[in-house]
Structure formats: C-alpha cells, structure tokens
Tab-separated table of C-alpha atoms and ligand atoms in Angstrom:
chain	number	residue	atom	x	y	z
G	1196	MET	CA	13.959	-280.204	10.695
G	1197	THR	CA	12.842	-277.195	8.612
G	1198	THR	CA	15.803	-274.986	7.837
G	1199	ILE	CA	15.696	-271.245	7.285
G	1200	GLN	CA	16.568	-271.951	3.532
G	1201	ASP	CA	13.354	-273.976	3.228
G	1202	LYS	CA	11.209	-271.267	4.508
G	1203	ARG	CA	12.616	-268.759	1.884
G	1204	SER	CA	10.888	-270.829	-0.608
G	1205	PHE	CA	7.515	-269.602	0.761
G	1206	ALA	CA	8.406	-266.114	-0.604
G	1207	PRO	CA	5.476	-264.886	-2.931
G	1208	ALA	CA	6.469	-264.882	-6.600
G	1209	GLY	CA	7.386	-261.523	-7.726
G	1210	ASP	CA	8.767	-260.391	-4.483
G	1211	THR	CA	12.157	-261.901	-4.948
G	1212	SER	CA	13.838	-258.406	-4.443
G	1213	LEU	CA	12.395	-258.185	-0.917
G	1214	ALA	CA	14.289	-259.336	2.072
G	1215	GLN	CA	13.002	-262.498	3.590
G	1216	PHE	CA	12.615	-263.875	7.044
G	1217	PRO	CA	14.865	-263.893	9.156
G	1218	ILE	CA	16.071	-260.519	7.795
G	1219	ALA	CA	12.587	-259.522	7.321
G	1220	ARG	CA	10.458	-259.405	10.477
G	1221	PRO	CA	7.266	-257.268	9.824
G	1222	ARG	CA	6.450	-257.470	13.540
G	1223	ARG	CA	9.375	-254.970	14.214
G	1224	LEU	CA	7.102	-252.157	13.029
G	1225	ARG	CA	4.348	-253.156	15.312
G	1226	LEU	CA	6.172	-253.365	18.588
G	1227	SER	CA	5.053	-249.990	20.155
G	1228	ALA	CA	2.390	-247.484	19.638
G	1229	GLY	CA	4.981	-244.984	18.565
G	1230	ILE	CA	6.501	-247.151	15.791
G	1231	ARG	CA	3.013	-248.098	14.701
G	1232	ARG	CA	2.125	-244.500	14.283
G	1233	LEU	CA	5.203	-243.771	12.194
G	1234	ALA	CA	4.426	-246.754	10.006
G	1235	ARG	CA	0.789	-245.922	9.413
G	1236	GLU	CA	-0.276	-245.516	5.889
G	1237	THR	CA	-3.632	-244.067	6.318
G	1238	THR	CA	-5.068	-241.615	8.760
G	1239	LEU	CA	-8.550	-240.406	9.923
G	1240	SER	CA	-8.952	-236.859	10.575
G	1241	VAL	CA	-12.080	-234.807	11.657
G	1242	THR	CA	-11.648	-232.858	8.394
G	1243	ASP	CA	-12.644	-236.031	6.537
G	1244	PHE	CA	-16.167	-235.963	7.923
G	1245	ILE	CA	-19.314	-234.663	6.572
G	1246	TYR	CA	-22.237	-235.039	8.953
G	1247	PRO	CA	-25.857	-235.659	7.590
G	1248	LEU	CA	-28.523	-233.635	9.291
G	1249	PHE	CA	-32.294	-234.006	9.002
G	1250	VAL	CA	-34.376	-230.937	9.160
G	1251	ARG	CA	-37.930	-230.506	9.644
G	1252	TYR	CA	-40.806	-228.090	10.389
G	1253	GLY	CA	-42.035	-227.139	13.723
G	1254	LYS	CA	-40.855	-225.417	16.799
G	1255	ASP	CA	-38.296	-226.564	19.430
G	1256	GLU	CA	-38.320	-230.012	17.875
G	1257	ARG	CA	-35.514	-232.780	18.280
G	1258	ARG	CA	-37.206	-235.952	17.269
G	1259	PRO	CA	-35.366	-238.978	17.880
G	1260	ILE	CA	-34.944	-241.520	14.747
G	1261	GLY	CA	-35.966	-244.871	16.300
G	1262	SER	CA	-33.864	-246.895	13.845
G	1263	MET	CA	-30.716	-244.654	14.348
G	1264	SER	CA	-30.214	-244.164	17.904
G	1265	GLY	CA	-28.237	-240.911	18.556
G	1266	GLN	CA	-29.582	-239.196	15.432
G	1267	TYR	CA	-32.570	-236.772	15.271
G	1268	GLN	CA	-34.770	-234.681	13.100
G	1269	TRP	CA	-34.177	-230.955	14.046
G	1270	SER	CA	-36.527	-228.132	13.741
G	1271	VAL	CA	-34.958	-225.100	11.902
G	1272	ASP	CA	-34.973	-223.037	15.181
G	1273	ARG	CA	-32.694	-225.599	16.956
G	1274	LEU	CA	-30.254	-225.747	14.174
G	1275	PRO	CA	-27.918	-222.898	15.253
G	1276	ASP	CA	-27.377	-224.694	18.583
G	1277	GLU	CA	-26.579	-227.947	16.988
G	1278	ILE	CA	-24.354	-226.415	14.365
G	1279	GLY	CA	-22.453	-224.736	17.163
G	1280	LYS	CA	-21.639	-228.270	18.504
G	1281	ILE	CA	-20.736	-229.473	15.243
G	1282	VAL	CA	-18.334	-226.564	14.559
G	1283	ALA	CA	-16.801	-226.814	18.039
G	1284	LEU	CA	-15.848	-230.503	17.109
G	1285	GLY	CA	-14.144	-229.305	14.133
G	1286	ILE	CA	-16.376	-231.073	11.587
G	1287	PRO	CA	-16.157	-228.931	8.328
G	1288	ALA	CA	-19.411	-229.836	6.406
G	1289	VAL	CA	-22.919	-231.045	6.862
G	1290	MET	CA	-25.282	-232.728	4.372
G	1291	LEU	CA	-28.962	-231.672	4.687
G	1292	PHE	CA	-32.012	-233.653	4.134
G	1293	GLY	CA	-35.434	-232.024	4.418
G	1294	VAL	CA	-38.630	-233.549	6.007
G	1295	PRO	CA	-41.250	-231.226	4.448
G	1296	ALA	CA	-44.731	-230.464	6.079
G	1297	THR	CA	-46.481	-231.639	3.138
G	1298	LYS	CA	-45.786	-233.803	0.107
G	1299	ASP	CA	-47.104	-233.665	-3.489
G	1300	ALA	CA	-46.850	-235.260	-6.837
G	1301	THR	CA	-44.150	-233.041	-8.214
G	1302	GLY	CA	-42.328	-232.538	-4.880
G	1303	SER	CA	-42.797	-228.888	-4.853
G	1304	GLY	CA	-41.324	-228.588	-1.221
G	1305	ASN	CA	-38.029	-229.047	-2.888
G	1306	TYR	CA	-38.174	-225.860	-4.984
G	1307	ASP	CA	-40.142	-223.774	-2.698
G	1308	PRO	CA	-37.798	-220.791	-1.560
G	1309	GLU	CA	-39.456	-220.999	1.862
G	1310	GLY	CA	-39.116	-224.935	1.994
G	1311	VAL	CA	-37.655	-226.503	4.979
G	1312	VAL	CA	-34.131	-226.995	3.468
G	1313	PRO	CA	-33.719	-223.324	2.122
G	1314	GLN	CA	-34.762	-222.088	5.689
G	1315	ALA	CA	-32.237	-224.477	7.283
G	1316	ILE	CA	-29.560	-223.393	4.916
G	1317	ARG	CA	-30.065	-219.635	5.820
G	1318	ALA	CA	-30.117	-220.585	9.614
G	1319	ILE	CA	-26.830	-222.434	9.434
G	1320	LYS	CA	-25.052	-219.905	7.474
G	1321	ALA	CA	-26.153	-217.131	9.760
G	1322	ALA	CA	-25.026	-219.071	12.805
G	1323	ALA	CA	-21.775	-220.458	11.216
G	1324	PRO	CA	-20.871	-218.897	7.827
G	1325	GLU	CA	-17.587	-221.029	7.574
G	1326	MET	CA	-19.694	-224.339	7.860
G	1327	VAL	CA	-19.820	-226.092	4.410
G	1328	VAL	CA	-23.561	-226.728	3.515
G	1329	ILE	CA	-24.047	-229.483	1.200
G	1330	SER	CA	-27.634	-229.943	-0.103
G	1331	ASP	CA	-28.764	-233.428	-0.964
G	1332	MET	CA	-30.814	-232.966	-4.114
G	1333	CYS	CA	-33.558	-235.371	-4.541
G	1334	PHE	CA	-37.229	-235.509	-4.679
G	1335	CYS	CA	-38.022	-238.717	-2.687
G	1336	GLU	CA	-38.499	-236.634	0.497
G	1337	TYR	CA	-40.998	-234.379	-1.238
G	1338	THR	CA	-43.124	-236.466	-3.489
G	1339	ASP	CA	-46.382	-238.112	-2.128
G	1340	HIS	CA	-45.259	-241.459	-3.881
G	1341	GLY	CA	-41.734	-241.462	-2.393
G	1342	HIS	CA	-39.906	-241.706	-5.642
G	1343	CYS	CA	-36.880	-239.720	-6.574
G	1344	GLY	CA	-38.446	-238.133	-9.475
G	1345	ILE	CA	-41.846	-237.356	-11.236
G	1346	ILE	CA	-44.116	-240.415	-11.965
G	1347	ASN	CA	-46.048	-240.822	-15.121
G	1348	THR	CA	-49.597	-241.208	-14.027
G	1349	PRO	CA	-52.718	-240.724	-16.224
G	1350	ASP	CA	-54.386	-238.379	-13.736
G	1351	ALA	CA	-51.350	-235.988	-13.627
G	1352	PRO	CA	-51.060	-232.848	-15.800
G	1353	HIS	CA	-47.628	-233.991	-16.866
G	1354	TYR	CA	-49.114	-237.452	-18.108
G	1355	THR	CA	-47.117	-238.461	-21.226
G	1356	PRO	CA	-48.778	-241.286	-23.046
G	1357	ARG	CA	-45.567	-242.411	-24.868
G	1358	LEU	CA	-43.736	-243.205	-21.651
G	1359	PRO	CA	-44.561	-246.192	-19.575
G	1360	GLU	CA	-47.170	-245.659	-16.641
G	1361	GLY	CA	-45.357	-245.596	-13.227
G	1362	TYR	CA	-42.118	-244.480	-14.944
G	1363	VAL	CA	-40.021	-242.147	-13.136
G	1364	MET	CA	-39.768	-239.269	-15.746
G	1365	ASN	CA	-36.308	-238.623	-16.160
G	1366	ASP	CA	-36.217	-235.343	-18.275
G	1367	LEU	CA	-39.033	-233.692	-16.497
G	1368	THR	CA	-37.354	-234.501	-13.291
G	1369	LEU	CA	-34.133	-232.905	-14.581
G	1370	GLU	CA	-35.905	-229.535	-15.067
G	1371	LEU	CA	-37.262	-229.669	-11.636
G	1372	LEU	CA	-33.832	-230.724	-10.088
G	1373	ALA	CA	-32.297	-227.791	-11.792
G	1374	ARG	CA	-34.870	-225.359	-10.568
G	1375	ALA	CA	-34.630	-226.803	-6.917
G	1376	SER	CA	-30.844	-226.622	-7.046
G	1377	VAL	CA	-31.013	-222.835	-7.721
G	1378	THR	CA	-33.497	-222.361	-4.961
G	1379	HIS	CA	-30.919	-224.117	-2.603
G	1380	ALA	CA	-28.026	-222.031	-4.031
G	1381	GLU	CA	-30.139	-218.781	-3.494
G	1382	ALA	CA	-30.664	-219.896	0.222
G	1383	GLY	CA	-26.636	-220.198	0.368
G	1384	ALA	CA	-25.817	-223.804	-0.307
G	1385	ASP	CA	-22.187	-224.198	-1.062
G	1386	ILE	CA	-22.467	-227.699	-2.739
G	1387	ILE	CA	-25.323	-229.282	-4.558
G	1388	ALA	CA	-25.427	-233.146	-4.150
G	1389	PRO	CA	-27.740	-234.752	-6.648
G	1390	SER	CA	-28.667	-238.341	-5.280
G	1391	GLY	CA	-31.569	-239.457	-7.405
G	1392	MET	CA	-29.463	-241.440	-10.043
G	1393	MET	CA	-31.503	-239.628	-12.935
G	1394	ASP	CA	-29.624	-239.817	-16.377
G	1395	GLY	CA	-28.168	-236.213	-17.167
G	1396	MET	CA	-28.754	-234.806	-13.541
G	1397	VAL	CA	-25.231	-233.388	-13.277
G	1398	GLY	CA	-25.245	-231.565	-16.419
G	1399	ALA	CA	-28.840	-230.227	-15.914
G	1400	ILE	CA	-27.937	-228.852	-12.511
G	1401	ARG	CA	-24.668	-227.496	-13.874
G	1402	ALA	CA	-26.566	-225.480	-16.624
G	1403	GLY	CA	-29.314	-224.490	-14.319
G	1404	LEU	CA	-26.913	-222.984	-11.692
G	1405	ASN	CA	-24.769	-221.450	-14.402
G	1406	ALA	CA	-27.681	-219.883	-16.075
G	1407	SER	CA	-28.718	-218.258	-12.707
G	1408	GLY	CA	-25.235	-216.887	-11.720
G	1409	PHE	CA	-24.251	-219.689	-9.388
G	1410	GLU	CA	-21.207	-220.812	-11.528
G	1411	TYR	CA	-19.198	-220.939	-8.120
G	1412	VAL	CA	-21.574	-223.580	-6.491
G	1413	ALA	CA	-19.960	-227.078	-6.656
G	1414	ILE	CA	-21.715	-230.295	-7.502
G	1415	LEU	CA	-20.932	-233.326	-5.530
G	1416	SER	CA	-22.576	-236.204	-7.432
G	1417	TYR	CA	-23.906	-239.500	-5.912
G	1418	ALA	CA	-22.303	-240.974	-9.048
G	1419	ALA	CA	-22.511	-244.629	-8.169
G	1420	LYS	CA	-25.414	-244.992	-5.884
G	1421	TYR	CA	-26.655	-248.603	-5.473
G	1422	ALA	CA	-30.288	-249.891	-4.857
G	1423	SER	CA	-29.384	-250.926	-1.434
G	1424	GLY	CA	-31.203	-252.448	1.556
G	1425	PHE	CA	-28.938	-250.464	3.755
G	1426	TYR	CA	-30.955	-247.328	3.163
G	1427	GLY	CA	-33.849	-248.814	5.361
G	1428	PRO	CA	-33.245	-246.705	8.567
G	1429	PHE	CA	-32.899	-243.506	6.528
G	1430	ARG	CA	-36.288	-243.762	4.916
G	1431	GLU	CA	-37.770	-243.839	8.474
G	1432	ALA	CA	-35.381	-240.716	9.265
G	1433	ALA	CA	-36.440	-238.773	6.125
G	1434	GLU	CA	-40.001	-240.164	6.048
G	1435	SER	CA	-39.381	-241.180	2.362
G	1436	PRO	CA	-40.077	-244.827	1.639
G	1437	PRO	CA	-41.463	-245.340	-1.864
G	1438	GLN	CA	-45.204	-245.974	-1.748
G	1439	PHE	CA	-45.003	-248.599	-4.477
G	1440	GLY	CA	-42.109	-250.538	-6.052
G	1441	ASP	CA	-38.561	-250.007	-5.267
G	1442	ARG	CA	-35.707	-247.735	-6.686
G	1443	SER	CA	-34.079	-250.346	-8.927
G	1444	GLN	CA	-35.538	-248.567	-11.897
G	1445	TYR	CA	-32.923	-245.794	-11.291
G	1446	GLN	CA	-30.555	-246.885	-8.714
G	1447	MET	CA	-27.751	-249.263	-9.623
G	1448	ASP	CA	-27.907	-252.966	-9.396
G	1449	PRO	CA	-25.548	-254.175	-6.460
G	1450	ALA	CA	-23.997	-256.700	-8.824
G	1451	ASN	CA	-22.332	-254.174	-11.022
G	1452	ARG	CA	-18.860	-252.682	-10.890
G	1453	ARG	CA	-18.079	-251.856	-14.501
G	1454	GLU	CA	-21.169	-249.893	-14.802
G	1455	ALA	CA	-20.286	-247.786	-11.813
G	1456	LEU	CA	-17.164	-246.546	-13.643
G	1457	ARG	CA	-19.468	-245.709	-16.706
G	1458	GLU	CA	-21.837	-243.789	-14.414
G	1459	VAL	CA	-18.866	-241.940	-13.006
G	1460	ALA	CA	-17.465	-241.199	-16.390
G	1461	LEU	CA	-20.765	-239.719	-17.479
G	1462	ASP	CA	-20.890	-237.373	-14.385
G	1463	VAL	CA	-17.251	-236.395	-14.767
G	1464	ALA	CA	-18.095	-235.266	-18.382
G	1465	GLU	CA	-21.149	-233.509	-17.309
G	1466	GLY	CA	-18.999	-231.479	-15.002
G	1467	ALA	CA	-19.244	-233.116	-11.504
G	1468	ASP	CA	-16.750	-231.402	-9.188
G	1469	MET	CA	-16.595	-234.246	-6.549
G	1470	LEU	CA	-17.763	-237.917	-6.702
G	1471	MET	CA	-19.494	-240.278	-4.331
G	1472	VAL	CA	-19.997	-243.986	-3.949
G	1473	LYS	CA	-22.850	-245.213	-1.843
G	1474	PRO	CA	-23.060	-247.190	0.291
G	1475	ALA	CA	-19.456	-247.599	1.684
G	1476	LEU	CA	-18.681	-250.942	3.247
G	1477	PRO	CA	-20.379	-253.392	0.836
G	1478	TYR	CA	-18.773	-251.435	-2.053
G	1479	LEU	CA	-15.113	-250.888	-1.059
G	1480	ASP	CA	-13.916	-252.390	-4.480
G	1481	VAL	CA	-15.960	-249.830	-6.404
G	1482	LEU	CA	-14.550	-247.110	-4.286
G	1483	SER	CA	-11.135	-248.265	-5.001
G	1484	ALA	CA	-11.687	-248.706	-8.626
G	1485	VAL	CA	-13.071	-245.137	-8.893
G	1486	ARG	CA	-10.080	-243.904	-6.835
G	1487	GLN	CA	-7.719	-245.485	-9.354
G	1488	ALA	CA	-9.436	-244.176	-12.404
G	1489	TYR	CA	-10.328	-240.369	-11.426
G	1490	ASP	CA	-8.520	-237.589	-9.688
G	1491	LEU	CA	-11.637	-235.820	-8.458
G	1492	PRO	CA	-12.204	-235.632	-4.794
G	1493	LEU	CA	-14.019	-238.816	-3.629
G	1494	ALA	CA	-16.651	-239.209	-1.150
G	1495	ALA	CA	-18.198	-242.440	0.368
G	1496	TYR	CA	-21.335	-242.546	2.151
G	1497	GLN	CA	-21.526	-244.822	5.223
G	1498	VAL	CA	-25.238	-245.147	5.053
G	1499	SER	CA	-28.005	-245.423	7.700
G	1500	GLY	CA	-27.900	-249.233	7.644
G	1501	GLU	CA	-24.079	-249.523	8.192
G	1502	TYR	CA	-24.566	-247.092	11.146
G	1503	ALA	CA	-27.700	-248.860	12.551
G	1504	MET	CA	-25.996	-252.277	12.500
G	1505	LEU	CA	-23.094	-251.222	14.456
G	1506	MET	CA	-25.220	-249.304	16.858
G	1507	ALA	CA	-27.551	-252.337	17.453
G	1508	ALA	CA	-24.569	-254.827	17.962
G	1509	ALA	CA	-22.736	-252.371	20.379
G	1510	ALA	CA	-26.110	-251.803	22.250
G	1511	ASN	CA	-26.214	-255.702	22.571
G	1512	GLY	CA	-22.614	-255.817	23.980
G	1513	TRP	CA	-21.630	-257.768	20.834
G	1514	LEU	CA	-19.166	-255.168	19.398
G	1515	ASP	CA	-16.998	-252.419	20.881
G	1516	LEU	CA	-18.531	-249.356	19.164
G	1517	ARG	CA	-15.566	-246.989	19.097
G	1518	ARG	CA	-13.128	-249.722	17.823
G	1519	CYS	CA	-15.612	-250.961	15.017
G	1520	ALA	CA	-16.700	-247.567	14.029
G	1521	LEU	CA	-13.268	-246.315	13.722
G	1522	GLU	CA	-12.089	-249.467	11.904
G	1523	SER	CA	-14.981	-249.062	9.397
G	1524	LEU	CA	-14.016	-245.461	8.781
G	1525	ILE	CA	-10.337	-246.095	8.293
G	1526	GLY	CA	-11.250	-249.020	5.945
G	1527	ILE	CA	-13.292	-246.547	3.924
G	1528	LYS	CA	-10.318	-244.088	3.831
G	1529	ARG	CA	-7.933	-246.818	2.895
G	1530	ALA	CA	-10.108	-248.144	-0.009
G	1531	GLY	CA	-9.741	-244.417	-1.533
G	1532	ALA	CA	-12.123	-242.093	0.146
G	1533	ASP	CA	-10.995	-238.461	0.607
G	1534	MET	CA	-14.103	-237.717	2.561
G	1535	ILE	CA	-16.768	-239.863	4.352
G	1536	LEU	CA	-20.428	-239.066	5.092
G	1537	THR	CA	-21.148	-240.657	8.457
G	1538	TYR	CA	-23.600	-240.528	11.208
G	1539	PHE	CA	-20.672	-241.263	13.338
G	1540	ALA	CA	-18.921	-237.963	12.561
G	1541	LYS	CA	-19.539	-236.218	15.983
G	1542	ASP	CA	-18.661	-239.330	18.026
G	1543	ALA	CA	-15.634	-240.086	15.703
G	1544	ALA	CA	-14.545	-236.333	16.058
G	1545	ALA	CA	-14.702	-236.476	19.851
G	1546	TRP	CA	-12.806	-240.012	19.955
G	1547	LEU	CA	-10.115	-238.624	17.526
G	1548	ALA	CA	-9.625	-235.543	19.714
G	1549	LYS	CA	-9.091	-237.793	22.780
G	1550	GLY	CA	-6.279	-239.347	20.659
G	1551	VAL	CA	-7.692	-242.977	20.420
A	405	PBG	C1	-32.324	-239.890	-1.274
A	405	PBG	C2	-31.264	-240.413	-0.504
A	405	PBG	C3	-31.223	-241.555	0.238
A	405	PBG	C4	-30.186	-241.667	1.038
A	405	PBG	C5	-29.396	-240.548	0.771
A	405	PBG	N1	-30.224	-239.668	-0.188
A	405	PBG	C6	-32.342	-242.750	0.265
A	405	PBG	C7	-32.637	-243.327	-0.821
A	405	PBG	O1	-32.029	-243.433	-1.906
A	405	PBG	O2	-33.486	-244.324	-0.588
A	405	PBG	C8	-29.710	-242.757	1.924
A	405	PBG	C9	-28.911	-242.302	3.013
A	405	PBG	C10	-28.663	-243.224	4.215
A	405	PBG	O3	-29.202	-244.471	4.058
A	405	PBG	O4	-28.088	-243.080	5.101
A	405	PBG	N2	-32.368	-240.216	-2.544
C-alpha cells in the first residue's frame, strides 16, 4: 500500500518549502466559478484589443474576404458606420491596411496625401476622435511587385548596379517610409507601425516625424516579424502577395529566437515606443522572452492564418469558436502581451461584455 509519506517523495526538487499533499490540494481553488475568478492570474479585457481594418477605394463597398470569414474590405465612405460599432464595443484602437486603386514600382500610393489610408484616417478621426488610429507602415500593399520595399531592377530610375538585382533596397525604402509616415501623421494617425522589417526603419521614421513636427506621434515597431505561412489569408485581404520570391530576405527565420531579441534591441535603441511580436501563437516563447527583457508596452499579432484556422475548424463543427478564440487570446496575454492585434476583437469584445 502506498502511504502518504511515499507520495511526498514526488515533490518536485526545489519546492521543499511548499506544502505537499494532502495539506496542499490545488483543486480547492478550482471548486467554483467565484473562486476560480479570484485565483485567476491573467485577464482579458476589451481594452487589450486592436482591430485590423482593410480600407479600399470605391463607394459603398463592404467586400467579404474569402479566406477570413467575417472580415471585409471597407470603402472609406462606410468607415464612419463601422467605426461607430467598434467604438460601441469599447475597442480602443484600430490598425489600418490600405488597398490602393493602383500600384507602382515605388509604392507611391503610400505617400500620396490623397491615398486611401490618409483618407481613411481623416474619416475615422472625424467620426470618432478618441479612437486610436494606428497606421501599418509598409510598401507591400502599394508596390506592383508586392515586396515590402523598393526593388533594384535595371529598368528603374533608382537602379544601383552595386546592389544585387531583385534586392529590396533597404536605405532607399527607409527614405520613402519616413515620407509616408509623415503623410499618415498629417492625416491624423496617432501611431505609425512599421511592418516591413527594413534595417533602421524605426530610426528613419522617428527622424522623419520629428523633422516635420510630429514628435508626439508614437511608433509601434513590428520588431520581431517572422517570414510566416500564417500570413496567407492577409495577402488575399490586402491584395499584396509578392509577385516573385518570398519575404525571407527581410522577415525573420522562424527558427530564430536570439535574433528576435537583437532585432528588438535595435528598435528600442532607435526609439520604438512599443514593440510587437508577430505571429502570436507559434511564437509565444519569443513573446515571453521579449516581455522578460524589455519594459516597453508589448503587442502580439494574432495573424490572419491563426484566425482563419480557428474559423475553418469551427465552421466544420470541430472546435467551439468562442472557447478556442478566447483561450488563444488569454494564452497570448499570459505569455506577456499587453495588447493583441486580432480579427476576433469585435467578437471577443461582445463575448467579454456578456461575461463569458
Ligand atoms: C505588411 C503586413 C503583413 C501583415 C501585416 N502587415 C503581411 C506580410 O508581411 O506579408 C500580416 C497580417 C496578417 O496575416 O494578419 N507587411
């Protein structure tokens, strides 16, 4: 017969100061919903959420995104109504992605003051001045080749023979990122969020904003952004797949964790106000490591593929959507995120308001 004394020997080493069974019974704190609530270590709140929005040209458009059911591309004229709903749910911030009418080699739609995102920012700020507007700052939606920066091609005026052909020209892209950031700040963006993984992007944008009098506009850096297959549905949503190659020349190798800390360190030194790890679920260890090493506000992006796989499984009746979405979100919080970019923001806000 096993005695209680025998069971004590299963106490994990190092925990000898803790009470052991049968004095210790962790199940006491799980007995009722009330006790579980008291003992809960992490909470999810609507104020944690940032809702990504796709904005496009056109009139009275609400185009469903096939691979992301429940998500749409909105024409600017329909934004005030949609923003009203987002405000009513208590969601404090949106992240904007632009789907321009035309694309070109240098992504000029990104720094055109009449571009779709500046128009959207003005429409949102007019409808809801308190809504925090974050502008995703990248060129992939605006370039005809779909890369996140300017490409070195022999036929282009910016061709530089010293650089490899097909290379995403880092430093030229920085100049244009700074210019586009000023354009979005002029339109009223509260936060600029560079997502292209160009070296020096945070410093270049900070300098550009400061030089134009926008020292008060914050930078949320996509500091550790991985070359991920989970962006697949987004590329349909933003109409931005690369026309050749992939993004592994500039986005991070999924195998690397130490490199993420180095990327973050560089962005902090360049003046990032907030940091992001992206995607979320496959990179919770990275999120946790960044949380432990830095005090800046930390965001995680639950990306399009993370959303799409939960939606697809739920549509088949294989997973309970509400449970699994909230479980994913609390896991992201527990790993160290202060805020979460999520396509579930509206649903989760409604679920939380109902107290589930
Ligand atoms: C733009 C950008 C992407 C995402 C956010 N900003 C796409 C990419 O890098 O290919 C992905 C977001 C998502 O998948 O939800 N660079």
